[in-house]
Amino acid sequence: MTLLELFQLLKKHLKLVITLPVVCAIAMGIVSFAAMDNTYTATTSMYILAKTDDSGQMSYNDLSASQMLSNDIATLLDSDSVKSGAAKELGLTDLDDYKVSVSSETTTRVITLSVTGTDAKETAEVAKAMASSVSTVAQNVGAAQSINVIDEAKTPEAPSGPKRALYIAVAFLAGIFIAVAYVVLADMLNTRIRGAEEAEELLGIPVVGRIPAMKGGK
């Protein structure tokens, strides 16, 4: 099938090609607004400082240790000890309803904690509690001198998800793909001869006559 033939085929079924993607997009829009709750993300950044020597001065080795410690604390933030400590501080059973993500660069002692949940205010409180909890745990097990909060988590003003526009766009494109695939497949499975030219191409002999259609089928 050439590109021109495909275009003509799609033009013949233009109603389906337009309607199906629109229906898919509308359906996804309804589902995303009716069944998907808004999520909010609160972010806090922390500066990690390792213990200094007796002189109170920080050497190059101390700086290197602090950078390595940042990676350790980034791992601790996702540990049960830190999460249970934060949950206890907030009077919660657990933090299973919240998604926690941590980013830490190898060349810096700053780590960023992001907490995502369905309630904006509670999400910010969880981020603050986790920052406090990891400070306690890290000083106990990681020999950290201090973990200082640089940017305290604030209550997010706008939802961070779900990405409804993206979902609707994907549904629309999926509708186009399904419509085109259906039209092409239906045409390939249709074995009827739909014209004199197609009969000549199929049989390899010229058409010598035609019987016109009569009104009323007579």
Short mmCIF file of C-alpha atoms in Angstrom, two decimals:
data_model
loop_
_atom_site.label_atom_id
_atom_site.label_comp_id
_atom_site.label_asym_id
_atom_site.label_seq_id
_atom_site.Cartn_x
_atom_site.Cartn_y
_atom_site.Cartn_z
CA MET A 1 0.00 0.00 0.00
CA THR A 2 1.41 3.33 -1.08
CA LEU A 3 1.24 6.49 0.98
CA LEU A 4 -1.34 7.93 -1.42
CA GLU A 5 -3.51 4.82 -1.10
CA LEU A 6 -3.25 5.02 2.69
CA PHE A 7 -4.26 8.68 2.61
CA GLN A 8 -7.26 7.90 0.42
CA LEU A 9 -8.23 5.01 2.69
CA LEU A 10 -8.06 7.20 5.80
CA LYS A 11 -10.01 9.93 4.01
CA LYS A 12 -12.71 7.38 3.26
CA HIS A 13 -12.95 6.54 6.98
CA LEU A 14 -12.27 10.08 8.19
CA LYS A 15 -15.15 10.03 10.65
CA LEU A 16 -13.69 7.05 12.51
CA VAL A 17 -10.14 8.44 12.41
CA ILE A 18 -11.33 11.68 14.03
CA THR A 19 -13.96 10.31 16.41
CA LEU A 20 -11.96 7.52 18.07
CA PRO A 21 -9.01 9.70 19.23
CA VAL A 22 -11.42 12.32 20.57
CA VAL A 23 -13.40 9.67 22.46
CA CYS A 24 -10.18 8.21 23.92
CA ALA A 25 -8.99 11.66 25.02
CA ILE A 26 -12.35 12.51 26.62
CA ALA A 27 -12.47 9.14 28.41
CA MET A 28 -8.95 9.62 29.78
CA GLY A 29 -9.84 13.15 30.85
CA ILE A 30 -12.86 11.89 32.78
CA VAL A 31 -10.82 9.12 34.42
CA SER A 32 -7.93 11.43 35.32
CA PHE A 33 -10.19 14.00 36.97
CA ALA A 34 -12.65 11.58 38.58
CA ALA A 35 -10.38 8.74 39.70
CA MET A 36 -6.95 10.34 40.15
CA ASP A 37 -6.35 12.53 43.20
CA ASN A 38 -4.14 15.59 43.03
CA THR A 39 -0.66 15.06 44.46
CA TYR A 40 1.59 17.68 46.03
CA THR A 41 5.37 17.69 46.39
CA ALA A 42 7.22 19.42 49.22
CA THR A 43 10.99 19.83 48.95
CA THR A 44 13.68 20.56 51.51
CA SER A 45 17.45 20.78 51.10
CA MET A 46 20.03 19.95 53.77
CA TYR A 47 23.74 20.58 54.25
CA ILE A 48 25.77 17.70 55.71
CA LEU A 49 28.76 18.40 57.95
CA ALA A 50 31.06 15.67 59.26
CA LYS A 51 32.80 15.82 62.62
CA THR A 52 35.92 17.97 62.82
CA ASP A 53 39.18 17.13 64.57
CA ASP A 54 40.10 18.26 68.08
CA SER A 55 41.41 21.59 66.80
CA GLY A 56 38.02 22.44 65.38
CA GLN A 57 39.52 22.79 61.89
CA MET A 58 38.19 20.89 58.91
CA SER A 59 40.83 19.24 56.76
CA TYR A 60 40.62 18.09 53.15
CA ASN A 61 39.94 14.55 54.38
CA ASP A 62 37.08 15.89 56.49
CA LEU A 63 35.56 17.54 53.42
CA SER A 64 35.88 14.30 51.46
CA ALA A 65 34.27 12.41 54.32
CA SER A 66 31.39 14.89 54.36
CA GLN A 67 30.79 14.36 50.66
CA MET A 68 30.77 10.59 51.11
CA LEU A 69 28.53 10.96 54.14
CA SER A 70 26.01 12.84 52.02
CA ASN A 71 25.47 9.71 49.95
CA ASP A 72 25.06 7.65 53.11
CA ILE A 73 22.46 10.04 54.50
CA ALA A 74 20.63 10.08 51.18
CA THR A 75 20.27 6.32 51.65
CA LEU A 76 19.25 6.74 55.29
CA LEU A 77 16.38 9.02 54.26
CA ASP A 78 14.72 6.03 52.61
CA SER A 79 15.33 3.74 55.59
CA ASP A 80 12.67 2.42 57.96
CA SER A 81 14.42 4.04 60.94
CA VAL A 82 14.08 7.55 59.56
CA LYS A 83 10.55 7.00 58.27
CA SER A 84 9.33 5.46 61.52
CA GLY A 85 10.90 8.32 63.49
CA ALA A 86 9.16 10.89 61.31
CA ALA A 87 5.85 9.03 61.51
CA LYS A 88 6.10 8.88 65.31
CA GLU A 89 6.81 12.61 65.48
CA LEU A 90 3.67 13.31 63.44
CA GLY A 91 1.53 10.77 65.28
CA LEU A 92 1.15 8.57 62.20
CA THR A 93 1.36 4.80 61.93
CA ASP A 94 3.62 4.88 58.87
CA LEU A 95 4.48 6.92 55.79
CA ASP A 96 3.32 4.40 53.20
CA ASP A 97 0.97 6.97 51.66
CA TYR A 98 3.88 9.25 50.78
CA LYS A 99 6.46 8.91 48.03
CA VAL A 100 9.98 9.89 49.04
CA SER A 101 12.77 10.75 46.61
CA VAL A 102 16.31 11.91 47.41
CA SER A 103 18.94 13.46 45.17
CA SER A 104 22.59 13.94 46.08
CA GLU A 105 25.48 15.05 43.89
CA THR A 106 28.89 13.48 44.47
CA THR A 107 30.63 16.86 44.36
CA THR A 108 28.53 18.56 47.02
CA ARG A 109 27.43 18.05 50.60
CA VAL A 110 23.89 19.19 49.86
CA ILE A 111 21.08 16.67 49.53
CA THR A 112 17.53 17.37 48.43
CA LEU A 113 14.54 15.55 49.87
CA SER A 114 11.19 15.54 48.05
CA VAL A 115 8.01 14.13 49.56
CA THR A 116 4.85 13.62 47.51
CA GLY A 117 1.38 13.08 48.96
CA THR A 118 -2.28 13.88 48.42
CA ASP A 119 -2.51 16.61 51.08
CA ALA A 120 -0.38 19.72 50.57
CA LYS A 121 0.01 20.73 54.24
CA GLU A 122 0.63 17.21 55.52
CA THR A 123 3.21 16.60 52.78
CA ALA A 124 5.24 19.60 53.94
CA GLU A 125 5.01 18.42 57.55
CA VAL A 126 6.27 14.97 56.57
CA ALA A 127 9.25 16.51 54.76
CA LYS A 128 10.11 18.57 57.86
CA ALA A 129 9.75 15.56 60.15
CA MET A 130 11.97 13.42 57.93
CA ALA A 131 14.66 16.11 57.92
CA SER A 132 14.56 16.16 61.71
CA SER A 133 14.53 12.37 61.98
CA VAL A 134 17.45 11.82 59.61
CA SER A 135 19.50 14.33 61.58
CA THR A 136 19.08 12.26 64.74
CA VAL A 137 19.71 8.91 63.05
CA ALA A 138 22.73 10.16 61.08
CA GLN A 139 24.42 11.61 64.15
CA ASN A 140 23.93 8.30 65.95
CA VAL A 141 25.16 5.97 63.23
CA GLY A 142 27.03 8.12 60.72
CA ALA A 143 29.32 10.28 62.86
CA ALA A 144 27.81 13.46 61.42
CA GLN A 145 28.44 16.63 63.33
CA SER A 146 25.28 18.28 62.06
CA ILE A 147 22.68 18.29 59.33
CA ASN A 148 21.51 21.82 58.69
CA VAL A 149 18.34 22.59 56.79
CA ILE A 150 19.01 25.11 54.02
CA ASP A 151 15.52 25.44 52.57
CA GLU A 152 12.71 24.33 54.84
CA ALA A 153 9.81 22.50 53.22
CA LYS A 154 6.91 24.80 52.42
CA THR A 155 3.30 23.91 51.77
CA PRO A 156 3.00 23.56 47.98
CA GLU A 157 0.48 25.94 46.46
CA ALA A 158 -0.20 23.95 43.29
CA PRO A 159 -0.43 20.21 42.65
CA SER A 160 2.55 18.46 41.09
CA GLY A 161 0.47 15.66 39.62
CA PRO A 162 -1.06 13.75 38.09
CA LYS A 163 0.09 14.92 34.66
CA ARG A 164 -3.41 14.96 33.21
CA ALA A 165 -2.48 16.87 30.04
CA LEU A 166 0.17 14.25 29.24
CA TYR A 167 -2.23 11.37 29.87
CA ILE A 168 -4.89 12.95 27.64
CA ALA A 169 -2.35 13.59 24.86
CA VAL A 170 -1.13 9.98 25.03
CA ALA A 171 -4.73 8.71 24.92
CA PHE A 172 -5.42 10.90 21.87
CA LEU A 173 -2.35 9.56 20.04
CA ALA A 174 -3.27 6.01 21.03
CA GLY A 175 -6.73 6.60 19.58
CA ILE A 176 -5.21 7.72 16.27
CA PHE A 177 -2.97 4.64 16.17
CA ILE A 178 -5.87 2.28 16.91
CA ALA A 179 -8.10 3.94 14.31
CA VAL A 180 -5.44 3.79 11.59
CA ALA A 181 -4.55 0.19 12.46
CA TYR A 182 -8.21 -0.83 12.36
CA VAL A 183 -8.83 0.84 9.00
CA VAL A 184 -5.73 -0.69 7.40
CA LEU A 185 -6.39 -4.15 8.84
CA ALA A 186 -10.05 -4.08 7.78
CA ASP A 187 -9.01 -3.10 4.26
CA MET A 188 -6.44 -5.91 4.08
CA LEU A 189 -9.02 -8.49 5.20
CA ASN A 190 -11.64 -7.23 2.75
CA THR A 191 -11.39 -9.55 -0.29
CA ARG A 192 -14.21 -8.00 -2.31
CA ILE A 193 -13.44 -6.64 -5.77
CA ARG A 194 -14.36 -2.97 -5.63
CA GLY A 195 -13.87 -1.83 -9.22
CA ALA A 196 -12.94 -2.70 -12.79
CA GLU A 197 -9.34 -1.63 -12.28
CA GLU A 198 -8.97 -3.93 -9.27
CA ALA A 199 -10.51 -6.82 -11.24
CA GLU A 200 -8.05 -6.30 -14.10
CA GLU A 201 -5.13 -6.17 -11.67
CA LEU A 202 -6.29 -9.29 -9.84
CA LEU A 203 -7.20 -11.45 -12.89
CA GLY A 204 -4.65 -10.13 -15.35
CA ILE A 205 -7.22 -9.77 -18.15
CA PRO A 206 -9.01 -6.68 -19.44
CA VAL A 207 -12.62 -5.91 -18.59
CA VAL A 208 -14.70 -6.17 -21.78
CA GLY A 209 -18.05 -5.09 -20.41
CA ARG A 210 -19.94 -3.79 -17.43
CA ILE A 211 -23.47 -4.38 -16.19
CA PRO A 212 -24.88 -1.17 -14.73
CA ALA A 213 -26.77 -1.29 -11.45
CA MET A 214 -30.53 -1.08 -11.91
CA LYS A 215 -32.84 0.90 -9.69
CA GLY A 216 -34.80 -1.28 -7.32
CA GLY A 217 -32.31 -4.10 -7.83
CA LYS A 218 -33.93 -5.21 -11.15
#
